[in-house]
């Protein structure tokens, strides 16, 4: 075989090692962009939350940040824990997020492999007729390295760094999907509990108004009341039926949404506990907000955006390296013989080394355009990173503002319901004794029903806001060992 003789095979290994050690990096020095948000939360979001009424108790405030509070510690309700476990095992969106990690890991493996030569076994044979009527035979076998790039200017290393950043970004994306799934399951479960309470209130109200209508009808039959009062009682009854139908539909929709998150039907044991479950029995701890700068390290979606920024930065390095010569090496080690049987006995042993340097002279501006594209891609990644910080700041500020105002609203709504209940009791006494009109009595019933519904809805909003705050603060991102 044609060959360029070297003194020993170790010379080839020394050349490859020198190539690896001499590689330089064209990746720009990375500087984390300054966070484009205020150093403190808005004044409206920093007030201490008012102590909620006993109808919506809250656990003591933990000293650990939300990112260090595992979801198992934040959600104490056994039914909710079971639902979250089910969703983590079966939710298809989370499954796709985990598979994205595996795909990114495989891509990283490909880029890492590009930094090493590929060793192939090579065997060839040829039989060529001669002018004298004979046949010349030539057989060769050995190992070969084909077009291995000596990465003097860091192009391959830059692509590997880009793949590594993409892999880390997909890992953080999976953590984001996990946190969002946990929060969505919790909020859907709370909505389902609220639906159950509203249905119970509406069914009780419907039964009460049916009894009231019978009483009014009896009074009307004996001429003790007018038709106007009878129609008012009928209107209240039908209004309750309309509300009940709306709430039955909403409950079905909320259960369907929860089933989608779970990836399977609602477990039978959880469904059996639904009638006895109440929003008032749930305990969700208050969480310290920390500082806006804490979000940079505690929220996985921000960490994901920064990894994508690092990937774009590494891509600039690869684009810069394309302006410099690309040096590749083809080498082989083997034996050649005119007889197949003597290939590894009497054959001539040798090895070849054939380096090649490719320097771009004219490419119609391809490399310049690629570098410009990479730089614009980096600027886009910067804007996306900054937007992720601003979005996170807004989400936390909203949740903090809601924590205080919803607690106050919940107290006021409870006080209003207490007042409406007393009003209905007193109006009923006055009505029975002829001191109040039937219109006053029906109006008191309507007001109490509206206050009961409003209390459940405000309590739901308060608890869902607590879940949202846990999510927006990166809840469990640093504590959940089961995260991908």
PDB file of C-alpha atoms in Angstrom, residues 144-278:
ATOM      1  CA  UNK A 144      -8.058   3.720   9.224  1.00  0.00           C
ATOM      2  CA  UNK A 145      -8.978   7.174  10.474  1.00  0.00           C
ATOM      3  CA  UNK A 146     -10.881   9.088   7.787  1.00  0.00           C
ATOM      4  CA  UNK A 147     -11.065  12.892   7.619  1.00  0.00           C
ATOM      5  CA  UNK A 148     -10.597  13.496  11.353  1.00  0.00           C
ATOM      6  CA  UNK A 149     -10.705  17.254  11.936  1.00  0.00           C
ATOM      7  CA  UNK A 150      -7.798  18.615  13.950  1.00  0.00           C
ATOM      8  CA  UNK A 151      -9.661  21.258  15.895  1.00  0.00           C
ATOM      9  CA  UNK A 152      -6.920  23.914  16.023  1.00  0.00           C
ATOM     10  CA  UNK A 153      -9.414  26.788  16.075  1.00  0.00           C
ATOM     11  CA  UNK A 154     -12.093  25.269  18.314  1.00  0.00           C
ATOM     12  CA  UNK A 155     -14.898  24.822  15.775  1.00  0.00           C
ATOM     13  CA  UNK A 156     -15.794  21.322  16.914  1.00  0.00           C
ATOM     14  CA  UNK A 157     -15.318  22.264  20.567  1.00  0.00           C
ATOM     15  CA  UNK A 158     -17.678  25.225  20.097  1.00  0.00           C
ATOM     16  CA  UNK A 159     -20.337  22.964  18.622  1.00  0.00           C
ATOM     17  CA  UNK A 160     -19.892  20.630  21.585  1.00  0.00           C
ATOM     18  CA  UNK A 161     -20.351  23.522  24.012  1.00  0.00           C
ATOM     19  CA  UNK A 162     -23.468  24.548  22.130  1.00  0.00           C
ATOM     20  CA  UNK A 163     -24.881  21.023  22.394  1.00  0.00           C
ATOM     21  CA  UNK A 164     -24.025  20.921  26.105  1.00  0.00           C
ATOM     22  CA  UNK A 165     -25.887  24.181  26.720  1.00  0.00           C
ATOM     23  CA  UNK A 166     -28.881  22.895  24.763  1.00  0.00           C
ATOM     24  CA  UNK A 167     -28.871  19.736  26.857  1.00  0.00           C
ATOM     25  CA  UNK A 168     -28.798  21.736  30.086  1.00  0.00           C
ATOM     26  CA  UNK A 169     -31.552  23.994  28.729  1.00  0.00           C
ATOM     27  CA  UNK A 170     -33.762  20.992  28.001  1.00  0.00           C
ATOM     28  CA  UNK A 171     -33.125  19.732  31.538  1.00  0.00           C
ATOM     29  CA  UNK A 172     -34.241  23.057  32.988  1.00  0.00           C
ATOM     30  CA  UNK A 173     -37.214  23.046  30.619  1.00  0.00           C
ATOM     31  CA  UNK A 174     -38.259  19.690  32.011  1.00  0.00           C
ATOM     32  CA  UNK A 175     -38.062  21.083  35.563  1.00  0.00           C
ATOM     33  CA  UNK A 176     -40.223  24.012  34.470  1.00  0.00           C
ATOM     34  CA  UNK A 177     -42.774  21.631  32.977  1.00  0.00           C
ATOM     35  CA  UNK A 178     -42.744  19.603  36.202  1.00  0.00           C
ATOM     36  CA  UNK A 179     -43.385  22.634  38.413  1.00  0.00           C
ATOM     37  CA  UNK A 180     -46.132  23.880  36.099  1.00  0.00           C
ATOM     38  CA  UNK A 181     -47.782  20.460  36.102  1.00  0.00           C
ATOM     39  CA  UNK A 182     -47.758  20.252  39.896  1.00  0.00           C
ATOM     40  CA  UNK A 183     -49.288  23.720  40.196  1.00  0.00           C
ATOM     41  CA  UNK A 184     -51.887  23.000  37.501  1.00  0.00           C
ATOM     42  CA  UNK A 185     -52.987  19.789  39.213  1.00  0.00           C
ATOM     43  CA  UNK A 186     -53.260  21.591  42.549  1.00  0.00           C
ATOM     44  CA  UNK A 187     -55.284  24.456  41.094  1.00  0.00           C
ATOM     45  CA  UNK A 188     -57.556  22.072  39.190  1.00  0.00           C
ATOM     46  CA  UNK A 189     -58.166  20.049  42.349  1.00  0.00           C
ATOM     47  CA  UNK A 190     -59.027  23.226  44.249  1.00  0.00           C
ATOM     48  CA  UNK A 191     -61.431  24.216  41.478  1.00  0.00           C
ATOM     49  CA  UNK A 192     -63.095  20.804  41.685  1.00  0.00           C
ATOM     50  CA  UNK A 193     -63.504  21.156  45.456  1.00  0.00           C
ATOM     51  CA  UNK A 194     -65.035  24.595  44.942  1.00  0.00           C
ATOM     52  CA  UNK A 195     -67.416  23.131  42.363  1.00  0.00           C
ATOM     53  CA  UNK A 196     -68.539  20.511  44.886  1.00  0.00           C
ATOM     54  CA  UNK A 197     -69.199  23.169  47.533  1.00  0.00           C
ATOM     55  CA  UNK A 198     -71.080  25.398  45.104  1.00  0.00           C
ATOM     56  CA  UNK A 199     -73.214  22.458  43.983  1.00  0.00           C
ATOM     57  CA  UNK A 200     -74.006  21.618  47.585  1.00  0.00           C
ATOM     58  CA  UNK A 201     -75.026  25.228  48.294  1.00  0.00           C
ATOM     59  CA  UNK A 202     -77.167  25.378  45.150  1.00  0.00           C
ATOM     60  CA  UNK A 203     -78.886  22.078  45.902  1.00  0.00           C
ATOM     61  CA  UNK A 204     -79.684  23.196  49.444  1.00  0.00           C
ATOM     62  CA  UNK A 205     -80.912  26.566  48.166  1.00  0.00           C
ATOM     63  CA  UNK A 206     -83.045  24.864  45.517  1.00  0.00           C
ATOM     64  CA  UNK A 207     -84.673  22.662  48.153  1.00  0.00           C
ATOM     65  CA  UNK A 208     -85.297  25.691  50.376  1.00  0.00           C
ATOM     66  CA  UNK A 209     -86.845  27.705  47.536  1.00  0.00           C
ATOM     67  CA  UNK A 210     -89.066  24.814  46.522  1.00  0.00           C
ATOM     68  CA  UNK A 211     -90.391  24.767  50.074  1.00  0.00           C
ATOM     69  CA  UNK A 212     -90.815  28.537  50.042  1.00  0.00           C
ATOM     70  CA  UNK A 213     -92.715  28.396  46.761  1.00  0.00           C
ATOM     71  CA  UNK A 214     -95.093  25.811  48.181  1.00  0.00           C
ATOM     72  CA  UNK A 215     -95.732  28.068  51.152  1.00  0.00           C
ATOM     73  CA  UNK A 216     -96.303  31.118  48.939  1.00  0.00           C
ATOM     74  CA  UNK A 217     -98.541  29.111  46.632  1.00  0.00           C
ATOM     75  CA  UNK A 218    -100.613  28.025  49.612  1.00  0.00           C
ATOM     76  CA  UNK A 219    -100.905  31.639  50.819  1.00  0.00           C
ATOM     77  CA  UNK A 220    -101.839  32.731  47.305  1.00  0.00           C
ATOM     78  CA  UNK A 221    -104.548  30.048  47.076  1.00  0.00           C
ATOM     79  CA  UNK A 222    -106.113  31.397  50.255  1.00  0.00           C
ATOM     80  CA  UNK A 223    -105.809  35.013  49.121  1.00  0.00           C
ATOM     81  CA  UNK A 224    -103.180  35.913  51.714  1.00  0.00           C
ATOM     82  CA  UNK A 225    -100.643  37.096  49.145  1.00  0.00           C
ATOM     83  CA  UNK A 226    -100.612  38.590  45.662  1.00  0.00           C
ATOM     84  CA  UNK A 227     -99.703  36.998  42.348  1.00  0.00           C
ATOM     85  CA  UNK A 228     -96.697  39.319  42.137  1.00  0.00           C
ATOM     86  CA  UNK A 229     -95.191  37.723  45.254  1.00  0.00           C
ATOM     87  CA  UNK A 230     -95.966  34.267  43.844  1.00  0.00           C
ATOM     88  CA  UNK A 231     -94.136  35.081  40.613  1.00  0.00           C
ATOM     89  CA  UNK A 232     -91.184  36.435  42.569  1.00  0.00           C
ATOM     90  CA  UNK A 233     -90.901  33.158  44.469  1.00  0.00           C
ATOM     91  CA  UNK A 234     -91.109  31.216  41.203  1.00  0.00           C
ATOM     92  CA  UNK A 235     -88.406  33.419  39.683  1.00  0.00           C
ATOM     93  CA  UNK A 236     -86.084  32.739  42.620  1.00  0.00           C
ATOM     94  CA  UNK A 237     -86.673  29.014  42.265  1.00  0.00           C
ATOM     95  CA  UNK A 238     -85.898  29.009  38.543  1.00  0.00           C
ATOM     96  CA  UNK A 239     -82.852  31.182  39.139  1.00  0.00           C
ATOM     97  CA  UNK A 240     -81.519  28.530  41.527  1.00  0.00           C
ATOM     98  CA  UNK A 241     -82.141  25.859  38.902  1.00  0.00           C
ATOM     99  CA  UNK A 242     -80.239  27.883  36.294  1.00  0.00           C
ATOM    100  CA  UNK A 243     -77.317  28.314  38.682  1.00  0.00           C
ATOM    101  CA  UNK A 244     -77.326  24.607  39.531  1.00  0.00           C
ATOM    102  CA  UNK A 245     -77.210  23.635  35.842  1.00  0.00           C
ATOM    103  CA  UNK A 246     -74.333  26.057  35.204  1.00  0.00           C
ATOM    104  CA  UNK A 247     -72.379  24.676  38.136  1.00  0.00           C
ATOM    105  CA  UNK A 248     -72.965  21.079  37.072  1.00  0.00           C
ATOM    106  CA  UNK A 249     -71.577  21.921  33.652  1.00  0.00           C
ATOM    107  CA  UNK A 250     -68.585  23.744  35.142  1.00  0.00           C
ATOM    108  CA  UNK A 251     -67.847  20.829  37.449  1.00  0.00           C
ATOM    109  CA  UNK A 252     -67.804  18.440  34.480  1.00  0.00           C
ATOM    110  CA  UNK A 253     -65.442  20.757  32.586  1.00  0.00           C
ATOM    111  CA  UNK A 254     -63.110  21.087  35.571  1.00  0.00           C
ATOM    112  CA  UNK A 255     -62.983  17.332  36.058  1.00  0.00           C
ATOM    113  CA  UNK A 256     -62.193  16.840  32.367  1.00  0.00           C
ATOM    114  CA  UNK A 257     -59.333  19.327  32.665  1.00  0.00           C
ATOM    115  CA  UNK A 258     -57.970  17.495  35.700  1.00  0.00           C
ATOM    116  CA  UNK A 259     -58.227  14.135  33.940  1.00  0.00           C
ATOM    117  CA  UNK A 260     -56.156  15.520  31.050  1.00  0.00           C
ATOM    118  CA  UNK A 261     -53.465  16.623  33.493  1.00  0.00           C
ATOM    119  CA  UNK A 262     -53.490  13.247  35.237  1.00  0.00           C
ATOM    120  CA  UNK A 263     -53.232  11.318  31.995  1.00  0.00           C
ATOM    121  CA  UNK A 264     -55.880   8.906  33.260  1.00  0.00           C
ATOM    122  CA  UNK A 265     -59.300   8.856  34.913  1.00  0.00           C
ATOM    123  CA  UNK A 266     -59.763  10.293  38.386  1.00  0.00           C
ATOM    124  CA  UNK A 267     -58.767   7.532  40.866  1.00  0.00           C
ATOM    125  CA  UNK A 268     -61.760   5.864  42.498  1.00  0.00           C
ATOM    126  CA  UNK A 269     -60.483   6.434  46.035  1.00  0.00           C
ATOM    127  CA  UNK A 270     -60.012  10.155  45.365  1.00  0.00           C
ATOM    128  CA  UNK A 271     -63.479  10.410  43.856  1.00  0.00           C
ATOM    129  CA  UNK A 272     -64.895   8.696  46.950  1.00  0.00           C
ATOM    130  CA  UNK A 273     -63.302  11.355  49.174  1.00  0.00           C
ATOM    131  CA  UNK A 274     -64.674  14.267  47.142  1.00  0.00           C
ATOM    132  CA  UNK A 275     -67.990  14.680  49.031  1.00  0.00           C
ATOM    133  CA  UNK A 276     -66.179  15.117  52.350  1.00  0.00           C
ATOM    134  CA  UNK A 277     -63.375  17.322  50.996  1.00  0.00           C
ATOM    135  CA  UNK A 278     -63.627  21.053  51.664  1.00  0.00           C
TER     136      UNK A 278
END
